[in-house]
Amino acid sequence: MSDQVTRRTFLEIASGLTAGVVGSTRLSATPLAPFVHTERNRAIAIASANGLGAVQTAGELAEQGMDTLDAAIEGVKLRELDPTDMSVGYGGLPNEHGVVQLDASCMHGPSRRAGAVAAIEGIKTPSVVAKYVLKYTDHIMLVGVGATRFALSYGFQQEDLMTPASRERWLRWRANRGADDDWVNVDGDEEMVQRPTGTINCNVLNSNGDVSSVTTTSGLAWKIPGRAGDSPIIGAGQYTDNSVGAAGSTGRGEANIKVCGAFLTVEGMRRGLSPTDAALETLRRVLETTQPRLMNEEGRPTFGLNFYALNKNGEFGAASLYPSSFAVWDGTEASVQDTAYLFERR
Ligand code: GLY
């Protein structure tokens, strides 16, 4: 059951922002009803819009009895292994040196454990490596060469993650990045200077009321080598509390990290906010911490950011700065739905 906010709620938020009282609007909070397992309860999976296949796979596997974290990872692996998704895993856009560096994190609600990798190179499925950190170590996060060596020790294959298409995008960006450098500019193709921050986040609830979350990404295209975004940060890229629910994010990681957005969204649900309202409240906190250089002349952010949330009662929702969409498996079918949002796109 989606808990999409009403148009009135949206207008109240939007007018509050226009009046320069960002963050002062407080949505009503009713206590989160305790999760009650009934035969009606089916698995629920919610993901970013690129996760339609992921939520279907994760939801069906969870309903067949697979652990919620394993199911979520099976879902996002579809995107990690898909060479046409340039925001995740194999085929993800590289850093400024043409090296694909991947980030991922996960949390397993029932065991209260977490794992993450950042700037791992040459491994197609960083979500699985993050789970191995969770499962086989006393640590939470491994980075860079250490993360790659850790994966190799478990038999993961190190491969070239660039595809002909992602290499073409990178070469075009490099050629056109500056007028006075030594690279000859390439005509046309405006896309080459864009910097996508695509990612996949997937959260799964099963009929026992157990929750898990995973987020995986190739991060900001053309990033400075070594840059880690929000995706590998527990509490930013995703967060799970098995007594409340789970949340995750896609979009500009630097904006999310400063508010620990996934954690904040789960805490909002703990205080009784619906998943959508909790995600909207987190976005308003993001605006409070955004530097003027990232706002346009209308005082609106120049970047995109989305939050996806799921509580133990099976309610789900998503919110974004601008109109966007998300994928959900509601126990019956997978669909793409509209997010709640703060600003109309002009
Ligand atoms: N949210 C993905 C990133 O900023 O790396």
Short mmCIF file of C-alpha atoms and ligand atoms in Angstrom, two decimals:
data_model
loop_
_atom_site.label_atom_id
_atom_site.label_comp_id
_atom_site.label_asym_id
_atom_site.label_seq_id
_atom_site.Cartn_x
_atom_site.Cartn_y
_atom_site.Cartn_z
CA MET A 1 0.00 0.00 0.00
CA SER A 2 1.52 3.25 -1.12
CA ASP A 3 1.23 6.12 1.28
CA GLN A 4 1.54 8.82 -1.37
CA VAL A 5 1.01 12.27 0.13
CA THR A 6 -2.03 14.21 -0.90
CA ARG A 7 -1.77 17.13 -3.29
CA ARG A 8 -2.61 19.39 -0.33
CA THR A 9 0.40 18.11 1.55
CA PHE A 10 2.59 18.76 -1.47
CA LEU A 11 1.26 22.30 -1.82
CA GLU A 12 1.79 23.03 1.86
CA ILE A 13 5.39 21.93 1.59
CA ALA A 14 5.98 23.80 -1.64
CA SER A 15 4.44 27.02 -0.34
CA GLY A 16 6.48 26.77 2.86
CA LEU A 17 9.64 26.57 0.79
CA THR A 18 8.62 29.48 -1.42
CA ALA A 19 8.02 31.59 1.66
CA GLY A 20 11.56 30.91 2.84
CA VAL A 21 10.63 28.75 5.81
CA VAL A 22 12.38 25.64 4.63
CA GLY A 23 12.01 22.83 7.11
CA SER A 24 9.50 24.58 9.34
CA THR A 25 6.54 22.54 8.04
CA ARG A 26 5.99 19.58 10.34
CA LEU A 27 3.80 16.77 9.17
CA SER A 28 1.52 15.14 11.68
CA ALA A 29 3.04 12.09 13.33
CA THR A 30 0.99 9.20 14.58
CA PRO A 31 2.66 6.32 16.38
CA LEU A 32 3.85 3.50 14.16
CA ALA A 33 1.42 0.65 14.68
CA PRO A 34 3.21 -2.52 15.74
CA PHE A 35 3.82 -4.91 12.90
CA VAL A 36 1.31 -7.74 12.98
CA HIS A 37 1.97 -10.80 10.89
CA THR A 38 -1.11 -12.18 9.20
CA GLU A 39 -1.56 -14.60 6.33
CA ARG A 40 -2.37 -11.57 4.20
CA ASN A 41 1.15 -10.25 4.47
CA ARG A 42 3.24 -10.77 1.40
CA ALA A 43 6.79 -9.71 0.69
CA ILE A 44 7.22 -6.07 -0.32
CA ALA A 45 10.20 -4.74 -2.27
CA ILE A 46 10.86 -1.12 -3.18
CA ALA A 47 13.67 0.21 -5.33
CA SER A 48 14.79 3.08 -7.49
CA ALA A 49 13.11 3.32 -10.89
CA ASN A 50 15.83 1.25 -12.58
CA GLY A 51 14.86 -1.62 -10.24
CA LEU A 52 11.64 -2.89 -11.79
CA GLY A 53 13.22 -6.27 -12.47
CA ALA A 54 15.02 -6.09 -9.15
CA VAL A 55 11.84 -5.69 -7.08
CA GLN A 56 10.10 -8.49 -8.95
CA THR A 57 13.04 -10.84 -8.44
CA ALA A 58 13.60 -9.80 -4.82
CA GLY A 59 9.89 -9.92 -3.95
CA GLU A 60 9.32 -13.33 -5.48
CA LEU A 61 12.46 -14.80 -3.89
CA ALA A 62 11.50 -13.40 -0.47
CA GLU A 63 8.05 -14.91 -0.82
CA GLN A 64 9.67 -18.25 -1.63
CA GLY A 65 11.51 -18.01 1.69
CA MET A 66 14.84 -16.53 0.71
CA ASP A 67 16.44 -14.27 3.33
CA THR A 68 15.54 -10.61 2.70
CA LEU A 69 19.14 -9.46 2.18
CA ASP A 70 19.93 -12.32 -0.18
CA ALA A 71 16.74 -11.55 -2.10
CA ALA A 72 17.54 -7.83 -2.33
CA ILE A 73 21.03 -8.60 -3.59
CA GLU A 74 19.71 -11.06 -6.20
CA GLY A 75 17.53 -8.17 -7.37
CA VAL A 76 20.22 -5.52 -7.69
CA LYS A 77 22.66 -7.98 -9.25
CA LEU A 78 20.48 -7.87 -12.35
CA ARG A 79 21.52 -4.23 -12.79
CA GLU A 80 25.13 -4.75 -11.72
CA LEU A 81 25.58 -7.38 -14.41
CA ASP A 82 23.66 -5.43 -17.07
CA PRO A 83 26.19 -3.72 -19.38
CA THR A 84 23.56 -1.23 -20.56
CA ASP A 85 23.06 0.29 -17.08
CA MET A 86 25.81 2.93 -16.97
CA SER A 87 25.18 3.77 -13.30
CA VAL A 88 25.88 0.43 -11.64
CA GLY A 89 28.43 -2.38 -11.79
CA TYR A 90 29.57 -3.66 -15.20
CA GLY A 91 29.30 -0.86 -17.75
CA GLY A 92 29.11 1.82 -15.04
CA LEU A 93 30.71 5.15 -16.00
CA PRO A 94 34.31 5.50 -14.78
CA ASN A 95 36.24 8.11 -12.82
CA GLU A 96 38.17 10.92 -14.52
CA HIS A 97 41.05 8.54 -15.27
CA GLY A 98 38.79 6.03 -17.01
CA VAL A 99 38.77 3.54 -14.12
CA VAL A 100 35.43 2.14 -12.90
CA GLN A 101 35.31 2.39 -9.10
CA LEU A 102 32.23 0.91 -7.47
CA ASP A 103 30.53 1.50 -4.10
CA ALA A 104 27.98 -0.66 -2.27
CA SER A 105 26.55 -1.24 1.19
CA CYS A 106 23.94 -3.44 2.81
CA MET A 107 22.19 -4.04 6.13
CA HIS A 108 20.53 -7.21 7.34
CA GLY A 109 17.67 -6.40 9.72
CA PRO A 110 17.34 -9.68 11.65
CA SER A 111 21.04 -9.95 12.53
CA ARG A 112 21.59 -6.15 12.81
CA ARG A 113 24.76 -6.46 10.71
CA ALA A 114 26.14 -4.25 7.99
CA GLY A 115 28.79 -4.39 5.28
CA ALA A 116 30.18 -2.02 2.67
CA VAL A 117 32.85 -1.53 0.03
CA ALA A 118 34.01 1.72 -1.55
CA ALA A 119 36.12 2.42 -4.64
CA ILE A 120 36.43 -1.29 -5.40
CA GLU A 121 37.81 -1.98 -8.90
CA GLY A 122 37.23 -4.75 -11.42
CA ILE A 123 34.49 -6.64 -9.55
CA LYS A 124 31.09 -6.67 -11.26
CA THR A 125 28.98 -7.28 -8.15
CA PRO A 126 30.09 -5.04 -5.27
CA SER A 127 26.78 -5.71 -3.50
CA VAL A 128 27.86 -9.30 -2.99
CA VAL A 129 31.28 -8.20 -1.75
CA ALA A 130 29.55 -5.88 0.75
CA LYS A 131 27.56 -8.87 1.99
CA TYR A 132 30.78 -10.86 2.37
CA VAL A 133 32.22 -8.04 4.53
CA LEU A 134 29.06 -8.27 6.64
CA LYS A 135 29.16 -12.04 6.83
CA TYR A 136 32.84 -12.96 7.09
CA THR A 137 34.50 -10.06 8.92
CA ASP A 138 34.29 -8.07 12.11
CA HIS A 139 34.51 -4.89 10.02
CA ILE A 140 31.88 -2.77 8.32
CA MET A 141 33.67 -1.18 5.36
CA LEU A 142 36.61 -2.06 3.13
CA VAL A 143 37.91 0.42 0.55
CA GLY A 144 40.06 0.57 -2.58
CA VAL A 145 42.78 -2.02 -3.06
CA GLY A 146 41.90 -3.70 0.24
CA ALA A 147 38.32 -4.24 -0.91
CA THR A 148 39.44 -5.59 -4.26
CA ARG A 149 41.95 -8.00 -2.66
CA PHE A 150 39.29 -9.13 -0.20
CA ALA A 151 36.97 -9.97 -3.11
CA LEU A 152 39.71 -11.80 -5.00
CA SER A 153 40.41 -13.92 -1.91
CA TYR A 154 36.85 -15.28 -2.20
CA GLY A 155 37.24 -16.11 -5.89
CA PHE A 156 35.58 -13.05 -7.44
CA GLN A 157 36.95 -12.43 -10.94
CA GLN A 158 38.72 -9.15 -11.65
CA GLU A 159 37.57 -7.90 -15.06
CA ASP A 160 37.59 -4.77 -17.21
CA LEU A 161 34.27 -3.15 -16.28
CA MET A 162 34.30 -0.69 -19.19
CA THR A 163 32.06 -1.54 -22.13
CA PRO A 164 32.49 -0.03 -25.62
CA ALA A 165 29.56 2.29 -24.86
CA SER A 166 30.84 3.49 -21.46
CA ARG A 167 34.35 3.95 -22.89
CA GLU A 168 32.89 6.05 -25.71
CA ARG A 169 31.08 8.26 -23.18
CA TRP A 170 34.24 8.70 -21.12
CA LEU A 171 36.43 9.49 -24.16
CA ARG A 172 33.94 12.09 -25.33
CA TRP A 173 33.84 13.66 -21.86
CA ARG A 174 37.65 13.74 -21.72
CA ALA A 175 37.88 15.30 -25.16
CA ASN A 176 35.43 18.09 -24.31
CA ARG A 177 36.12 18.77 -20.65
CA GLY A 178 38.15 21.92 -21.30
CA ALA A 179 38.76 24.27 -24.19
CA ASP A 180 42.45 24.81 -23.41
CA ASP A 181 43.63 21.28 -22.70
CA ASP A 182 45.58 18.98 -25.02
CA TRP A 183 42.58 16.93 -26.13
CA VAL A 184 40.87 17.82 -29.40
CA ASN A 185 37.19 18.62 -28.86
CA VAL A 186 34.50 16.37 -30.35
CA ASP A 187 31.56 18.04 -32.07
CA GLY A 188 27.96 17.55 -31.01
CA ASP A 189 26.57 15.15 -28.40
CA GLU A 190 25.63 17.27 -25.40
CA GLU A 191 25.37 14.11 -23.30
CA MET A 192 29.12 13.81 -23.09
CA VAL A 193 29.43 16.61 -20.51
CA GLN A 194 26.64 15.39 -18.23
CA ARG A 195 27.55 13.69 -14.95
CA PRO A 196 24.95 11.04 -14.06
CA THR A 197 24.74 9.74 -10.48
CA GLY A 198 22.53 6.74 -11.14
CA THR A 199 22.45 4.02 -8.53
CA ILE A 200 20.13 1.21 -7.43
CA ASN A 201 18.73 0.88 -3.93
CA CYS A 202 16.45 -2.03 -2.99
CA ASN A 203 14.63 -2.65 0.32
CA VAL A 204 12.82 -5.89 1.08
CA LEU A 205 10.27 -6.89 3.77
CA ASN A 206 9.17 -10.51 4.12
CA SER A 207 6.08 -12.07 5.65
CA ASN A 208 7.93 -12.60 8.95
CA GLY A 209 8.47 -8.86 9.23
CA ASP A 210 12.20 -9.03 8.55
CA VAL A 211 13.74 -6.18 6.56
CA SER A 212 16.99 -5.67 4.65
CA SER A 213 18.44 -3.06 2.32
CA VAL A 214 21.19 -2.78 -0.29
CA THR A 215 22.54 0.03 -2.44
CA THR A 216 25.10 -0.31 -5.25
CA THR A 217 26.53 2.19 -7.73
CA SER A 218 29.37 3.26 -9.98
CA GLY A 219 28.92 6.68 -8.38
CA LEU A 220 29.34 10.08 -9.91
CA ALA A 221 30.62 9.85 -13.47
CA TRP A 222 34.11 11.32 -14.05
CA LYS A 223 34.67 11.64 -10.28
CA ILE A 224 38.05 12.33 -8.72
CA PRO A 225 39.66 8.90 -8.22
CA GLY A 226 38.95 7.63 -4.72
CA ARG A 227 35.73 9.59 -4.30
CA ALA A 228 33.18 7.59 -2.31
CA GLY A 229 29.57 8.74 -2.48
CA ASP A 230 26.67 8.02 -0.17
CA SER A 231 25.98 4.49 -1.40
CA PRO A 232 28.67 2.76 0.72
CA ILE A 233 27.91 4.85 3.81
CA ILE A 234 25.70 3.00 6.29
CA GLY A 235 22.98 5.46 7.24
CA ALA A 236 23.28 7.48 4.04
CA GLY A 237 23.04 5.16 1.01
CA GLN A 238 20.80 2.78 2.91
CA TYR A 239 19.78 1.89 6.46
CA THR A 240 17.74 -0.85 8.08
CA ASP A 241 16.29 -1.19 11.56
CA ASN A 242 14.38 -4.45 11.85
CA SER A 243 11.97 -2.91 14.38
CA VAL A 244 11.02 -0.02 12.05
CA GLY A 245 11.87 -0.56 8.38
CA ALA A 246 14.44 0.39 5.76
CA ALA A 247 15.31 3.30 3.51
CA GLY A 248 17.80 4.11 0.78
CA SER A 249 18.77 6.79 -1.66
CA THR A 250 19.87 7.61 -5.19
CA GLY A 251 21.10 10.91 -6.58
CA ARG A 252 23.75 13.38 -5.44
CA GLY A 253 25.60 11.54 -2.70
CA GLU A 254 27.34 14.58 -1.27
CA ALA A 255 23.95 16.10 -0.48
CA ASN A 256 22.73 12.97 1.26
CA ILE A 257 25.83 12.18 3.33
CA LYS A 258 25.55 15.46 5.26
CA VAL A 259 22.14 14.52 6.67
CA CYS A 260 22.67 10.72 6.97
CA GLY A 261 19.52 10.56 4.88
CA ALA A 262 18.63 6.87 5.01
CA PHE A 263 19.06 6.81 8.81
CA LEU A 264 17.07 10.03 9.15
CA THR A 265 14.26 8.58 7.06
CA VAL A 266 14.09 5.43 9.18
CA GLU A 267 14.09 7.60 12.30
CA GLY A 268 11.22 9.59 10.83
CA MET A 269 9.25 6.37 10.39
CA ARG A 270 10.15 5.40 13.97
CA ARG A 271 8.55 8.66 15.13
CA GLY A 272 5.39 7.71 13.28
CA LEU A 273 5.76 9.40 9.92
CA SER A 274 4.62 7.47 6.89
CA PRO A 275 7.44 6.34 4.56
CA THR A 276 6.65 9.11 2.07
CA ASP A 277 6.42 11.83 4.72
CA ALA A 278 9.65 10.64 6.33
CA ALA A 279 11.40 10.82 2.95
CA LEU A 280 10.01 14.32 2.32
CA GLU A 281 11.18 15.49 5.73
CA THR A 282 14.68 14.19 4.95
CA LEU A 283 14.71 16.11 1.67
CA ARG A 284 13.81 19.30 3.52
CA ARG A 285 16.80 18.71 5.80
CA VAL A 286 18.95 18.30 2.71
CA LEU A 287 17.81 21.73 1.49
CA GLU A 288 18.76 23.27 4.83
CA THR A 289 22.35 22.05 4.37
CA THR A 290 22.77 22.87 0.69
CA GLN A 291 25.30 25.54 -0.25
CA PRO A 292 24.09 28.50 -2.34
CA ARG A 293 26.34 27.48 -5.24
CA LEU A 294 24.14 24.40 -5.68
CA MET A 295 20.92 26.44 -5.83
CA ASN A 296 19.60 28.15 -8.93
CA GLU A 297 18.31 31.71 -9.15
CA GLU A 298 14.92 30.52 -7.88
CA GLY A 299 16.49 29.02 -4.78
CA ARG A 300 16.00 25.46 -5.97
CA PRO A 301 18.61 22.73 -6.02
CA THR A 302 20.52 22.10 -9.23
CA PHE A 303 20.83 18.38 -8.47
CA GLY A 304 18.55 15.41 -8.02
CA LEU A 305 18.05 13.29 -4.90
CA ASN A 306 15.54 10.52 -4.12
CA PHE A 307 14.68 8.51 -1.00
CA TYR A 308 12.83 5.18 -0.93
CA ALA A 309 11.31 3.83 2.29
CA LEU A 310 9.46 0.81 3.60
CA ASN A 311 8.12 0.19 7.10
CA LYS A 312 7.39 -3.04 8.94
CA ASN A 313 3.66 -2.64 8.39
CA GLY A 314 4.27 -3.05 4.66
CA GLU A 315 3.70 0.62 3.86
CA PHE A 316 6.10 2.06 1.30
CA GLY A 317 6.78 5.36 -0.39
CA ALA A 318 9.38 7.49 -2.10
CA ALA A 319 10.13 11.16 -2.42
CA SER A 320 12.42 13.28 -4.56
CA LEU A 321 13.39 16.90 -5.04
CA TYR A 322 11.79 16.93 -8.50
CA PRO A 323 9.19 14.58 -10.05
CA SER A 324 10.62 11.12 -10.35
CA SER A 325 9.56 7.49 -10.07
CA PHE A 326 10.31 4.32 -8.17
CA ALA A 327 9.75 0.59 -8.56
CA VAL A 328 7.74 -1.57 -6.19
CA TRP A 329 6.72 -5.19 -5.76
CA ASP A 330 3.53 -4.96 -3.69
CA GLY A 331 3.11 -8.67 -3.11
CA THR A 332 1.25 -9.17 -6.36
CA GLU A 333 2.99 -7.36 -9.17
CA ALA A 334 5.88 -5.07 -9.98
CA SER A 335 5.10 -1.51 -11.06
CA VAL A 336 6.70 1.89 -11.48
CA GLN A 337 5.02 4.65 -9.46
CA ASP A 338 5.46 8.40 -9.11
CA THR A 339 7.38 9.79 -6.16
CA ALA A 340 6.15 12.61 -3.97
CA TYR A 341 8.33 15.65 -4.59
CA LEU A 342 9.16 19.13 -3.37
CA PHE A 343 9.52 21.11 -6.59
CA GLU A 344 7.88 21.09 -9.99
CA ARG A 345 10.44 20.79 -12.77
CA ARG A 346 10.52 23.90 -14.94
N1 GLY B 1 24.25 8.32 -4.98
C1 GLY B 1 25.34 7.87 -5.73
C2 GLY B 1 26.55 8.67 -5.57
O1 GLY B 1 26.47 9.87 -5.31
O2 GLY B 1 27.62 8.14 -5.72
#
